[in-house]
CSV table of C-alpha atoms in Angstrom, one decimal:
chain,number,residue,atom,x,y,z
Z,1055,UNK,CA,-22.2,57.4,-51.9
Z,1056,UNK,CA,-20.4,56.1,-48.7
Z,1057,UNK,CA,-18.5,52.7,-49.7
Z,1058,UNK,CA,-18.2,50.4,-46.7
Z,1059,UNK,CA,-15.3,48.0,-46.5
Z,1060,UNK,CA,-16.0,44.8,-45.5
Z,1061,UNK,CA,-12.7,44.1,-44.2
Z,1062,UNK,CA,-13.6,43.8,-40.4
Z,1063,UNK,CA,-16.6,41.5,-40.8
Z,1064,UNK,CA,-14.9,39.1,-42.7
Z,1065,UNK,CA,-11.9,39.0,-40.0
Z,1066,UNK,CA,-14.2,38.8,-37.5
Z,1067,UNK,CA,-16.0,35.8,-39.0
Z,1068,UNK,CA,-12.6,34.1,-39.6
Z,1069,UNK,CA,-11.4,34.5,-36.0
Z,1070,UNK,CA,-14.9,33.0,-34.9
Z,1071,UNK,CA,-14.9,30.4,-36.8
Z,1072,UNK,CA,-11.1,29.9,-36.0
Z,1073,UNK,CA,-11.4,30.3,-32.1
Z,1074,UNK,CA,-14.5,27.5,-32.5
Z,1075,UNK,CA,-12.1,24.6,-33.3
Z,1076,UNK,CA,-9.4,25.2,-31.3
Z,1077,UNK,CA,-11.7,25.8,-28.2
Z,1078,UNK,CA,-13.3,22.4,-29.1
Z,1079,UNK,CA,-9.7,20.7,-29.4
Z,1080,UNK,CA,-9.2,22.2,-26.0
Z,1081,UNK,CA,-11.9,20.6,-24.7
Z,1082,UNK,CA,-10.7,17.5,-26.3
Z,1083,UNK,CA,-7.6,17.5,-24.7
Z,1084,UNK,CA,-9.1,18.6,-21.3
Z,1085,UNK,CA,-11.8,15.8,-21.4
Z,1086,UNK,CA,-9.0,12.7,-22.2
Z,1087,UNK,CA,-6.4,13.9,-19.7
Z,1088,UNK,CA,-9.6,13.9,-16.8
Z,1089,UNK,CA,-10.5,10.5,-18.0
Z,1090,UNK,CA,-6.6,9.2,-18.3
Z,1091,UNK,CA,-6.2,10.8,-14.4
Z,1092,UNK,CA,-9.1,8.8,-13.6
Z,1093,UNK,CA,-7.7,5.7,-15.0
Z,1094,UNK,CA,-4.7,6.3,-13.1
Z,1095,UNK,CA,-6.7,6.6,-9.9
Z,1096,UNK,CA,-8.9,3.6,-10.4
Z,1097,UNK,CA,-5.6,1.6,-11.1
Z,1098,UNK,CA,-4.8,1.9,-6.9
Z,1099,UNK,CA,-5.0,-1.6,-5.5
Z,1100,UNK,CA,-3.9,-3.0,-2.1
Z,1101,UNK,CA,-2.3,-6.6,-1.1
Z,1102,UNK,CA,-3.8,-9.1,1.7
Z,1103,UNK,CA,-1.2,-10.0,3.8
Z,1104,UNK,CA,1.0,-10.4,7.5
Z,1105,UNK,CA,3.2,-7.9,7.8
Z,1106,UNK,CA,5.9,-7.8,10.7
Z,1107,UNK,CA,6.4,-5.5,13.5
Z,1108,UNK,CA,9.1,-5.0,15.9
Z,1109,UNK,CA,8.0,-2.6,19.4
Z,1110,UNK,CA,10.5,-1.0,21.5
Z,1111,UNK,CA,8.0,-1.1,24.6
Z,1112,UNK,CA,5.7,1.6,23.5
Z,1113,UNK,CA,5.3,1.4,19.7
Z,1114,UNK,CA,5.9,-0.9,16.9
Z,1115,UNK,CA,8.2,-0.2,13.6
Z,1116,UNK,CA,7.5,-2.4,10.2
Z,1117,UNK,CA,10.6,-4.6,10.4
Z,1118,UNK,CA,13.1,-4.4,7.9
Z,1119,UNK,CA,14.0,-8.0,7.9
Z,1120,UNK,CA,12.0,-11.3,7.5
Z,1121,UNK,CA,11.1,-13.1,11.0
Z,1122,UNK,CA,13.2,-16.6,9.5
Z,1123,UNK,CA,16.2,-13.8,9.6
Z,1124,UNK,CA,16.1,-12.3,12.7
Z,1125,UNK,CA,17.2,-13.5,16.2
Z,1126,UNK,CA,15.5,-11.9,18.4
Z,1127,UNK,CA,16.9,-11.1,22.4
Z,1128,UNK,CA,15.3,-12.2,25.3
Z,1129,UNK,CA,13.0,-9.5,26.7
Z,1130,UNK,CA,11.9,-8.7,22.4
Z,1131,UNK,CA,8.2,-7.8,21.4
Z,1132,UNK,CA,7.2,-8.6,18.4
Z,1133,UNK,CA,4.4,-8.4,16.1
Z,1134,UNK,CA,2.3,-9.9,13.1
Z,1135,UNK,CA,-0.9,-7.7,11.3
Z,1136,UNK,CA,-3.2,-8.8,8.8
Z,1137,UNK,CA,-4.4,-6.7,6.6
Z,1138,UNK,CA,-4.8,-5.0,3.2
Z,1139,UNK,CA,-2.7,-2.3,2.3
Z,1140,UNK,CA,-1.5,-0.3,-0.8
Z,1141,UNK,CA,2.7,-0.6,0.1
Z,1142,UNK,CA,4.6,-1.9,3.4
Z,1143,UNK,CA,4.7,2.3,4.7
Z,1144,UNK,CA,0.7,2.0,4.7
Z,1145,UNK,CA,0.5,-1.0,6.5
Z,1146,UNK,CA,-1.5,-1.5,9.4
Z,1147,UNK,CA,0.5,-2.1,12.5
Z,1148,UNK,CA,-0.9,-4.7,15.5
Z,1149,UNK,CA,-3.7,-3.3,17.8
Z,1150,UNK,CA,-2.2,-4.1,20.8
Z,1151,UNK,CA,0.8,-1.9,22.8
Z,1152,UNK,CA,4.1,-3.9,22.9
Z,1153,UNK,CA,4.7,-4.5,26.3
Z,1154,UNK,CA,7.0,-7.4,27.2
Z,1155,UNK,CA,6.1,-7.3,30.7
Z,1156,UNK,CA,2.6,-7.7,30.7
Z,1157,UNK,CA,2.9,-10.8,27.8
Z,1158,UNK,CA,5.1,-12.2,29.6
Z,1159,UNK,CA,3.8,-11.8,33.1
Z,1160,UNK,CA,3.5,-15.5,33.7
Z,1161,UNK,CA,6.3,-17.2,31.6
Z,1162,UNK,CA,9.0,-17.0,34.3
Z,1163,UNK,CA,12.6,-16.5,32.6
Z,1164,UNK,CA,14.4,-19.5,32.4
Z,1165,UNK,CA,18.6,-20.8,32.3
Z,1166,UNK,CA,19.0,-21.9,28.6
Z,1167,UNK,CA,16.2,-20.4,27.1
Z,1168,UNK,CA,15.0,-16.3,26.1
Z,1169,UNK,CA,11.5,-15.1,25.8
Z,1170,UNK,CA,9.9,-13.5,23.1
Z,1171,UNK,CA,6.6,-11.5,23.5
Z,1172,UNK,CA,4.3,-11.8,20.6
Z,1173,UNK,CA,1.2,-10.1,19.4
Z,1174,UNK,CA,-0.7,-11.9,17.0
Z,1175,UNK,CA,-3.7,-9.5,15.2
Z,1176,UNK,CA,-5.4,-11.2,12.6
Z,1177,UNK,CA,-7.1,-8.4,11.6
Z,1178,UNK,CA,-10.4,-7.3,10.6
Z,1179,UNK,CA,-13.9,-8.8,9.2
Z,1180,UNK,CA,-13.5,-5.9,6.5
Z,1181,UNK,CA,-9.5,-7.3,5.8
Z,1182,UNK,CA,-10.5,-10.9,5.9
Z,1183,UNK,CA,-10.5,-12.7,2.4
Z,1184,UNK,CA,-14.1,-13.8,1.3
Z,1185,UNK,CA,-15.7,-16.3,3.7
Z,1186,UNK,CA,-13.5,-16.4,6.2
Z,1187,UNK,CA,-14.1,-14.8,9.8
Z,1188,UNK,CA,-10.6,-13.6,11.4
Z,1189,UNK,CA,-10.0,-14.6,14.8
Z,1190,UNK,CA,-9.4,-13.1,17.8
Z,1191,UNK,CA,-6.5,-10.7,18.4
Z,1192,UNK,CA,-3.9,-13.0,20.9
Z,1193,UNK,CA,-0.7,-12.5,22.4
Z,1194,UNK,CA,1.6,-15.4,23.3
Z,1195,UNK,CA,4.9,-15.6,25.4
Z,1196,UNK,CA,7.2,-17.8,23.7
Z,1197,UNK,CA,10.1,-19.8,25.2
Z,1198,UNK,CA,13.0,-20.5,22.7
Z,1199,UNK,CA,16.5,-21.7,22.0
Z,1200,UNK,CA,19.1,-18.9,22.7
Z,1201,UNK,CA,19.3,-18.6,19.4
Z,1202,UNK,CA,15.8,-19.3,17.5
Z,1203,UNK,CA,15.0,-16.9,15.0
Z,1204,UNK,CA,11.4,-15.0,14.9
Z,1205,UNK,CA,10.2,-17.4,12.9
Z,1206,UNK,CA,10.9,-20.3,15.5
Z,1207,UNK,CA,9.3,-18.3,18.7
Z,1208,UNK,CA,6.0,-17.8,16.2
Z,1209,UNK,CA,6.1,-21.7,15.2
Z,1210,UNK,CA,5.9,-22.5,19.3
Z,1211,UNK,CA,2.6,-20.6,20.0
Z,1212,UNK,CA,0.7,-20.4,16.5
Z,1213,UNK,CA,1.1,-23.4,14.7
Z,1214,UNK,CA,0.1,-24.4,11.8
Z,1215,UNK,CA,2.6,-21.9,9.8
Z,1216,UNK,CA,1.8,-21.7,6.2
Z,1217,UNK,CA,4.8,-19.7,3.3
Z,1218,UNK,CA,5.0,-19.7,0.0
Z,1219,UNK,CA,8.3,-20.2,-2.3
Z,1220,UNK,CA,9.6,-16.6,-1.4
Z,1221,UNK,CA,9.3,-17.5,2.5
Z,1222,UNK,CA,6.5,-14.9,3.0
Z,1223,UNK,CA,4.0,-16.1,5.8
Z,1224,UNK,CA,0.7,-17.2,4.1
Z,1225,UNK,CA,-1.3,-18.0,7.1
Z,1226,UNK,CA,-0.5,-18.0,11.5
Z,1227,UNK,CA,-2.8,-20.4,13.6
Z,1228,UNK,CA,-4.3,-21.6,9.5
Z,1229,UNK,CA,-5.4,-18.3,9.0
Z,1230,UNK,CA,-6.2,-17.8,6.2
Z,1231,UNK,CA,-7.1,-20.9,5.2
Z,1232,UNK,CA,-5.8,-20.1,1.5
Z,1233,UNK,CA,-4.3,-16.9,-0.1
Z,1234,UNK,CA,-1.2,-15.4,0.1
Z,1235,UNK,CA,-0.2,-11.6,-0.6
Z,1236,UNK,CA,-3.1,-11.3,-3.3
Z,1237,UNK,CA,-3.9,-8.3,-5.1
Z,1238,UNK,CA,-6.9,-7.1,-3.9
Z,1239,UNK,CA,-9.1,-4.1,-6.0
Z,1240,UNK,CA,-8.0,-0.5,-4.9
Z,1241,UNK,CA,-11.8,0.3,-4.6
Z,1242,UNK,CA,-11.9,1.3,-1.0
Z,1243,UNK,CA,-9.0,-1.7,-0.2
Z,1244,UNK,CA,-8.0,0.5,3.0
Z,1245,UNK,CA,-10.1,-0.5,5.2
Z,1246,UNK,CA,-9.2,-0.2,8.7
Z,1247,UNK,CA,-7.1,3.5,9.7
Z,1248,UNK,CA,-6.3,2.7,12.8
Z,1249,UNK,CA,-3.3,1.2,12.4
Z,1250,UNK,CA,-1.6,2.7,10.1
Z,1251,UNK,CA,1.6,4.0,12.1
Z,1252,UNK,CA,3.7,5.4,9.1
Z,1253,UNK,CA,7.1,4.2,10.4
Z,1254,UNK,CA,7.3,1.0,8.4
Z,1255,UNK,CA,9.4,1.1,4.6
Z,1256,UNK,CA,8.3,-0.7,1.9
Z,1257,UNK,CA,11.1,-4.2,1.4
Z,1258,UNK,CA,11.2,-7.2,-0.1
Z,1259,UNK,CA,8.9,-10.2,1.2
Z,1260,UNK,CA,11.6,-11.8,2.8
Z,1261,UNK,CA,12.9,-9.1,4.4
Z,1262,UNK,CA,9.3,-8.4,5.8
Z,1263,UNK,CA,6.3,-10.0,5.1
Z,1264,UNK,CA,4.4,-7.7,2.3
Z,1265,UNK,CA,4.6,-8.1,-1.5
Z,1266,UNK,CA,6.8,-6.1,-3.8
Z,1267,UNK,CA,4.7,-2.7,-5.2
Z,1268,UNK,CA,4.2,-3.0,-8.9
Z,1269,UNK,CA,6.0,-0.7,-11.2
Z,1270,UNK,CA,3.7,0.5,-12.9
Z,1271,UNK,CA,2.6,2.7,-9.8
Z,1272,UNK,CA,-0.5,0.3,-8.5
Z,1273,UNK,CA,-0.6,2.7,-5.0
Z,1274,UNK,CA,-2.8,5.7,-4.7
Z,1275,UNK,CA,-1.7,7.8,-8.1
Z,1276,UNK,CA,-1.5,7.8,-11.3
Z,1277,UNK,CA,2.3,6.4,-12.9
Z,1278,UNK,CA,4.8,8.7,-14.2
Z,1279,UNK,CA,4.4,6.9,-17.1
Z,1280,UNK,CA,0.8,8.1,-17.3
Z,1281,UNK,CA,1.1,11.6,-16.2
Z,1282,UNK,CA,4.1,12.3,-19.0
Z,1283,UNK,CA,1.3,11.2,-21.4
Z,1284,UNK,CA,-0.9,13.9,-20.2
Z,1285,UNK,CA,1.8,16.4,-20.9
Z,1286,UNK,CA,2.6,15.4,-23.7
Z,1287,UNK,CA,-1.4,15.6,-24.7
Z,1288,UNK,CA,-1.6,19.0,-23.7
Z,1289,UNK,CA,1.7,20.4,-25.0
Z,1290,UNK,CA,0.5,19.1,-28.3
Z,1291,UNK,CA,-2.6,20.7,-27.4
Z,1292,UNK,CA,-1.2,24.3,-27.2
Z,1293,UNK,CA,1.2,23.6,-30.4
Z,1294,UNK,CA,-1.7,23.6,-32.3
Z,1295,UNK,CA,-3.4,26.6,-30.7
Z,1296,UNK,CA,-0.3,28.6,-31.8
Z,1297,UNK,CA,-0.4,27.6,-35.4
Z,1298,UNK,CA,-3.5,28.7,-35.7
Z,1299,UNK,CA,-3.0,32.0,-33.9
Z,1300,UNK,CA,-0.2,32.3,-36.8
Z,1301,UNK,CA,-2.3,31.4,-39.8
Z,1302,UNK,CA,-4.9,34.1,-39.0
C-alpha cells in the first residue's frame, strides 16, 4: 500500500491562511493612507482678501511691499483685487489692463504734484463675503504729494479705508463692510480663474496685502507632516509582511 505524505497539503493550508492576514493588513494600510490623503485634501482652504498689484503698462505683478510702504512715481499703475485665494502666488490679479494713459486721460499733470493710476476690482458675487454684493470694477486717477505713498493716492479716490492692527487693508470704498483676510473653507474657495496671473510671491501682510499661509500646509496638498505618516504606515506595513514571509 501507497503511503501519501501529507506534507504539501498542510503547507499549502498554512501559506493560505498566512497570505489571508497579511493581504487583509494590506488592505488596512491601503484604506487609512486613502482616507489620511483625503484628509489632507479636504484640509485646503483659501483667505478673502485685497491683494496689491503693481503693472508695468501691459500686465500687473503681486507687489512685494505693502501700499503704506511704497512711493510710487508719477506716471505708476497700480492695483487692488478682491478675492479668495489659497496663497499670495494664486491670487487673482485686477481685471482691467494697466494703462496709465487711458486712467489718466483727463487728470492733466500738474507742478507740485504726480499721478498715480489706480484700478480698483472688488471682485466677484462668487468672492464676496455672505450678503454683500461687490461693486463695480473702477479706476481712478489720483493726484498726490511728490511723495505720498500708495496708500495716500488710494485714500484720495476710495475713501472710507478700513486696516486692521497688522496694517492689511480690510475694506476700499467700505467694502466689505466687515471681514478682514478670513479663512474661508477650501471646498471650491477658488472661484474665479481668470485672474490668476502667477507672477505674484507669497509675503507678509504688510509687505502685500494677503495673510500669512498656515504651516501646517492649508493650500492645495496634503502637509509633509501628513504624508511622512503615510510612509511610515506603509513601511510598517511591509515590515510585517516580511516577518511573516520568514516564519513560514
Amino acid at each position: 500500500m501507497t503511503r501519501t505524505s501529507s506534507a504539501p497539503a498542510v503547507t499549502r493550508t498554512s501559506s493560505a491562511l498566512l497570505r489571508s492576514p497579511v493581504a487583509a493588513l494590506l488592505a488596512v494600510l491601503l484604506a487609512a493612507s486613502g482616507v489620511l490623503l483625503g484628509a489632507g485634501g479636504a484640509q485646503a482652504a483659501g483667505y478673502r482678501y485685497w491683494s496689491f498689484w503693481e503693472g508695468d503698462g501691459k500686465s500687473w505683478a503681486y507687489a512685494t511691499q505693502g501700499p503704506s510702504l511704497v512711493r510710487p512715481d508719477d506716471g505708476t499703475v497700480q492695483g487692488f483685487r478682491f478675492a479668495v485665494s489659497e496663497d499670495s502666488a494664486d491670487a487673482d490679479r485686477p481685471r482691467h489692463a494697466p494703462d496709465f494713459g487711458a486712467i489718466c486721460a483727463d487728470t492733466p499733470a500738474k507742478g507740485g504734484a504726480k499721478r498715480v493710476a489706480l484700478v480698483i476690482d472688488p471682485g466677484t458675487a462668487e468672492d464676496a463675503p455672505a450678503g454683500e454684493k461687490p461693486p463695480a470694477l473702477r479706476t481712478a486717477c489720483a493726484q498726490v504729494a511728490p511723495d505720498a505713498s500708495s496708500a495716500e493716492a488710494l485714500a484720495s479716490v476710495a475713501k472710507p479705508l478700513r486696516y486692521d492692527s497688522s496694517a492689511m487693508i480690510c475694506a476700499i470704498s467700505g467694502y466689505p463692510k466687515s471681514g478682514c483676510g478670513e479663512q474661508v473653507s477650501g471646498d471650491g474657495s477658488k472661484k474665479d480663474g481668470s485672474g490668476k496671473d502667477g507672477s505674484g510671491k507669497p509675503s507678509a501682510p504688510e509687505a502685500s496685502s494677503a495673510p500669512a499661509a498656515d504651516d501646517g500646509g492649508s493650500g492645495g496638498g496634503p502637509s509633509a507632516g501628513l504624508l511622512l505618516g503615510i510612509g511610515a504606515v506603509l513601511l510598517l506595513g511591509v515590515a510585517a509582511v516580511f516577518q511573516a514571509r520568514r516564519r513560514r
